[in-house]
Tab-separated table of C-alpha atoms in Angstrom:
chain	number	residue	atom	x	y	z
A	819	GLU	CA	0.000	0.000	0.000
A	820	VAL	CA	1.271	3.426	-0.937
A	821	GLN	CA	1.545	5.382	2.278
A	822	LEU	CA	3.002	8.469	3.898
A	823	VAL	CA	3.173	8.737	7.675
A	824	GLU	CA	4.151	11.968	9.400
A	825	SER	CA	5.564	12.191	12.897
A	826	GLY	CA	7.300	14.664	15.167
A	827	GLY	CA	4.530	17.110	15.904
A	828	GLY	CA	3.786	18.436	19.349
A	829	LEU	CA	3.704	21.467	21.598
A	830	VAL	CA	6.598	23.903	21.348
A	831	GLN	CA	7.186	27.356	22.770
A	832	PRO	CA	7.430	30.426	20.531
A	833	GLY	CA	10.963	30.727	19.204
A	834	GLY	CA	11.520	26.998	19.552
A	835	SER	CA	12.343	24.328	17.019
A	836	LEU	CA	10.793	21.084	15.861
A	837	ARG	CA	11.680	18.490	13.248
A	838	LEU	CA	8.942	16.691	11.393
A	839	SER	CA	9.450	13.407	9.592
A	840	CYS	CA	7.484	11.719	6.829
A	841	ALA	CA	8.030	8.001	6.249
A	842	ALA	CA	7.166	6.723	2.795
A	843	SER	CA	6.289	3.162	1.863
A	844	GLY	CA	4.777	1.235	-1.024
A	845	PHE	CA	6.483	3.210	-3.800
A	846	THR	CA	9.934	4.171	-5.046
A	847	PHE	CA	10.426	7.221	-2.869
A	848	SER	CA	13.620	8.296	-4.617
A	849	SER	CA	11.732	8.808	-7.888
A	850	TYR	CA	9.262	11.370	-6.582
A	851	SER	CA	9.453	14.997	-5.620
A	852	MET	CA	7.744	15.785	-2.332
A	853	ASN	CA	6.005	18.644	-0.599
A	854	TRP	CA	4.918	19.889	2.804
A	855	VAL	CA	1.504	21.535	3.181
A	856	ARG	CA	-0.059	22.856	6.370
A	857	GLN	CA	-3.521	23.731	7.572
A	858	ALA	CA	-4.135	26.027	10.529
A	859	PRO	CA	-7.148	25.132	12.689
A	860	GLY	CA	-10.330	25.936	10.794
A	861	LYS	CA	-8.388	27.410	7.869
A	862	GLY	CA	-7.447	26.422	4.343
A	863	LEU	CA	-4.434	24.663	2.882
A	864	GLU	CA	-1.078	26.394	2.601
A	865	TRP	CA	1.727	24.930	0.494
A	866	LEU	CA	5.071	25.320	2.296
A	867	THR	CA	7.910	23.662	0.443
A	868	TYR	CA	8.892	21.419	-2.476
A	869	ILE	CA	11.962	19.213	-2.826
A	870	SER	CA	12.892	17.393	-6.010
A	871	SER	CA	13.648	13.687	-6.063
A	872	GLY	CA	17.380	14.200	-5.797
A	873	SER	CA	17.193	17.293	-3.565
A	874	ARG	CA	18.663	19.540	-6.259
A	875	THR	CA	15.631	21.813	-6.495
A	876	ILE	CA	13.968	23.229	-3.397
A	877	TYR	CA	11.289	25.877	-3.101
A	878	TYR	CA	9.795	27.587	-0.068
A	879	ALA	CA	6.752	29.719	0.572
A	880	ASP	CA	7.649	33.240	1.678
A	881	SER	CA	5.955	32.598	5.014
A	882	VAL	CA	8.579	30.013	6.032
A	883	LYS	CA	11.631	30.959	3.976
A	884	GLY	CA	14.670	31.312	6.206
A	885	ARG	CA	13.014	29.522	9.130
A	886	PHE	CA	12.089	26.098	7.724
A	887	THR	CA	14.377	23.658	5.939
A	888	VAL	CA	13.229	20.666	3.920
A	889	SER	CA	15.431	17.651	3.347
A	890	ARG	CA	15.148	14.019	2.412
A	891	ASP	CA	17.026	10.770	2.824
A	892	ASN	CA	16.212	8.499	-0.079
A	893	ALA	CA	18.054	5.599	1.507
A	894	LYS	CA	15.665	5.818	4.450
A	895	ASN	CA	12.569	6.653	2.379
A	896	SER	CA	12.086	9.709	4.521
A	897	LEU	CA	11.262	13.384	4.155
A	898	TYR	CA	11.986	15.957	6.837
A	899	LEU	CA	10.977	19.474	7.788
A	900	GLN	CA	13.207	21.329	10.221
A	901	MET	CA	11.234	24.201	11.717
A	902	ASN	CA	13.071	26.950	13.615
A	903	SER	CA	12.008	30.262	15.134
A	904	LEU	CA	8.467	28.984	15.471
A	905	ARG	CA	5.623	31.446	15.880
A	906	ALA	CA	2.047	31.110	17.101
A	907	GLU	CA	0.882	31.425	13.491
A	908	ASP	CA	2.784	28.240	12.622
A	909	THR	CA	0.240	26.268	14.649
A	910	ALA	CA	-1.282	23.841	12.171
A	911	VAL	CA	-1.601	20.285	10.954
A	912	TYR	CA	1.388	19.560	8.747
A	913	TYR	CA	1.003	17.178	5.824
A	914	CYS	CA	3.602	15.660	3.549
A	915	ALA	CA	2.376	15.056	0.009
A	916	ARG	CA	3.754	13.272	-3.023
A	917	THR	CA	3.927	14.958	-6.431
A	918	TYR	CA	1.828	13.116	-8.995
A	919	TYR	CA	3.361	11.762	-12.204
A	920	ASP	CA	1.283	10.235	-14.999
A	921	SER	CA	2.207	7.051	-16.859
A	922	SER	CA	4.415	8.993	-19.281
A	923	GLY	CA	6.397	10.549	-16.461
A	924	TYR	CA	4.797	13.963	-16.850
A	925	SER	CA	3.866	15.863	-13.732
A	926	PRO	CA	1.078	18.432	-13.750
A	927	GLY	CA	2.209	19.448	-10.283
A	928	ALA	CA	-0.673	17.920	-8.376
A	929	PHE	CA	-0.272	16.081	-5.080
A	930	ASP	CA	-1.685	12.576	-5.255
A	931	ILE	CA	-0.698	10.912	-1.981
A	932	TRP	CA	-0.991	12.648	1.393
A	933	GLY	CA	-0.091	11.599	4.897
A	934	GLN	CA	-2.560	11.770	7.762
A	935	GLY	CA	-0.913	14.893	9.139
A	936	THR	CA	0.862	15.777	12.358
A	937	MET	CA	-0.249	18.603	14.645
A	938	VAL	CA	2.156	21.345	15.645
A	939	THR	CA	1.112	23.740	18.381
A	940	VAL	CA	3.219	26.804	19.109
A	941	SER	CA	2.248	28.250	22.457
A	942	SER	CA	3.746	29.328	25.747
B	716	ASP	CA	2.800	35.544	-6.735
B	717	ILE	CA	-0.324	34.025	-8.243
B	718	GLN	CA	-3.447	34.464	-6.138
B	719	MET	CA	-6.346	32.048	-6.278
B	720	THR	CA	-9.967	32.818	-5.481
B	721	GLN	CA	-12.954	30.499	-5.274
B	722	SER	CA	-16.662	31.109	-5.415
B	723	PRO	CA	-18.842	30.585	-3.655
B	724	SER	CA	-17.094	30.210	-0.301
B	725	SER	CA	-19.893	27.892	0.763
B	726	LEU	CA	-23.049	26.426	-0.655
B	727	SER	CA	-25.944	24.321	0.478
B	728	ALA	CA	-27.250	21.671	-1.854
B	729	SER	CA	-29.377	18.553	-1.891
B	730	VAL	CA	-28.526	15.025	-2.911
B	731	GLY	CA	-28.921	14.782	-6.674
B	732	ASP	CA	-28.219	18.466	-7.332
B	733	ARG	CA	-25.746	19.622	-9.943
B	734	VAL	CA	-23.081	21.724	-8.243
B	735	THR	CA	-20.495	23.986	-9.857
B	736	ILE	CA	-17.591	25.645	-8.058
B	737	THR	CA	-15.498	28.330	-9.713
B	738	CYS	CA	-11.801	29.027	-9.258
B	739	ARG	CA	-10.026	32.071	-10.648
B	740	ALA	CA	-6.302	32.762	-10.913
B	741	SER	CA	-4.809	36.257	-10.785
B	742	GLN	CA	-2.927	35.555	-14.026
B	743	SER	CA	-2.975	32.870	-16.666
B	744	ILE	CA	-1.959	29.448	-15.407
B	745	THR	CA	-2.832	27.729	-18.709
B	746	ARG	CA	-4.238	24.387	-17.481
B	747	TYR	CA	-2.074	23.906	-14.381
B	748	LEU	CA	-5.060	23.713	-12.060
B	749	ASN	CA	-5.881	20.897	-9.664
B	750	TRP	CA	-8.892	20.172	-7.468
B	751	TYR	CA	-8.968	18.475	-4.068
B	752	GLN	CA	-11.700	17.280	-1.741
B	753	GLN	CA	-11.227	17.391	2.010
B	754	LYS	CA	-13.491	15.954	4.678
B	755	PRO	CA	-13.252	17.002	8.336
B	756	GLY	CA	-10.234	15.543	10.099
B	757	LYS	CA	-8.920	13.947	6.919
B	758	ALA	CA	-6.165	14.693	4.461
B	759	PRO	CA	-7.078	16.234	1.109
B	760	LYS	CA	-7.789	13.908	-1.796
B	761	LEU	CA	-6.826	14.680	-5.395
B	762	LEU	CA	-9.890	14.744	-7.668
B	763	ILE	CA	-8.853	16.504	-10.865
B	764	TYR	CA	-5.426	17.410	-12.249
B	765	ALA	CA	-4.432	19.620	-15.152
B	766	ALA	CA	-7.851	21.269	-15.170
B	767	SER	CA	-9.892	18.395	-16.549
B	768	ASN	CA	-8.194	15.052	-15.922
B	769	LEU	CA	-9.995	12.770	-13.514
B	770	GLN	CA	-7.689	11.124	-11.004
B	771	SER	CA	-7.850	7.339	-10.960
B	772	GLY	CA	-10.629	6.035	-8.743
B	773	VAL	CA	-12.572	9.295	-8.635
B	774	PRO	CA	-16.242	8.935	-9.670
B	775	SER	CA	-17.156	10.239	-13.116
B	776	ARG	CA	-19.764	12.609	-11.641
B	777	PHE	CA	-16.807	14.901	-10.943
B	778	SER	CA	-15.530	16.935	-13.862
B	779	GLY	CA	-13.274	19.916	-14.342
B	780	GLY	CA	-12.977	22.546	-17.026
B	781	GLY	CA	-11.415	25.824	-17.954
B	782	SER	CA	-8.076	27.276	-18.923
B	783	GLY	CA	-6.154	30.491	-18.529
B	784	THR	CA	-7.597	32.153	-15.443
B	785	ASP	CA	-11.068	30.653	-15.026
B	786	PHE	CA	-11.836	27.095	-13.985
B	787	THR	CA	-14.774	25.055	-12.772
B	788	LEU	CA	-15.355	21.901	-10.789
B	789	THR	CA	-18.740	20.313	-11.423
B	790	ILE	CA	-20.449	17.530	-9.537
B	791	SER	CA	-23.179	16.293	-11.843
B	792	SER	CA	-25.344	14.625	-9.193
B	793	LEU	CA	-24.358	15.311	-5.608
B	794	GLN	CA	-24.062	12.232	-3.414
B	795	PRO	CA	-24.071	12.065	0.410
B	796	GLU	CA	-20.332	11.341	0.464
B	797	ASP	CA	-19.603	14.513	-1.546
B	798	PHE	CA	-20.361	16.885	1.303
B	799	ALA	CA	-16.911	18.290	1.978
B	800	THR	CA	-14.663	21.258	1.323
B	801	TYR	CA	-13.159	21.644	-2.133
B	802	TYR	CA	-9.895	23.411	-2.900
B	803	CYS	CA	-8.339	24.440	-6.178
B	804	GLN	CA	-4.564	24.690	-6.512
B	805	GLN	CA	-2.347	26.210	-9.172
B	806	SER	CA	0.803	24.333	-10.126
B	807	TYR	CA	1.939	26.707	-12.897
B	808	SER	CA	4.235	28.886	-10.884
B	809	ALA	CA	7.012	27.692	-8.614
B	810	PRO	CA	7.676	28.556	-5.932
B	811	GLY	CA	4.192	28.899	-4.626
B	812	PHE	CA	1.791	26.109	-5.533
B	813	THR	CA	-1.025	28.242	-4.184
B	814	PHE	CA	-4.316	26.838	-2.977
B	815	GLY	CA	-7.619	28.614	-3.212
B	816	PRO	CA	-9.472	29.448	0.013
B	817	GLY	CA	-11.886	26.551	-0.332
B	818	THR	CA	-15.586	25.995	-0.962
B	819	LYS	CA	-17.594	24.171	1.664
B	820	VAL	CA	-20.467	22.094	0.318
B	821	ASP	CA	-23.039	21.150	2.920
B	822	ILE	CA	-26.485	19.671	3.076
B	823	LYS	CA	-29.479	21.882	2.418
């Protein structure tokens, strides 16, 4: 079964740090680019960061640039999000999501597999 | 950055109704527009990619259309399991795979 499982969420004080992990299974992780998306309580979806399959290309949303760092370990089938200088407005459910590729290898940029999410609460 | 808007923000409909949700981009995104369904407490689910392509396993009552700046998601005959929030997302411009604010579909 194709699956993504996030972990590492929790309660952290403002200014603190947290590292999220996303474990992939059921597919060739090293062949797919990956993303992190978050959703604040009662709010919509916010794309945060993209990392290519070989980590050569990385993008960040302005809201997290300079504070969050995405990385991956293809040998461990894992994606990571290092979050520093956390703020109350970073409180959200954080999802990892796989970039979709069709049978010809083309990607329209959609996200076809999502994890269940991990909750991050930034509060004193 | 490309901004996405959706209308309406919410709607009430009955089982069997035809429902159309509109998504508009602040500039042309050609056909790089995707639609997701999200139910409370669950992760989003990809419904439509590249404006009009139905993701595998998604019922054919869902369809997408449009290009450039204006797009639609249509549910031809609303079913009880379709009550959810729907998001559009542009994947034309990186960085910034922006989502729309969502449209909540609930029971009339």
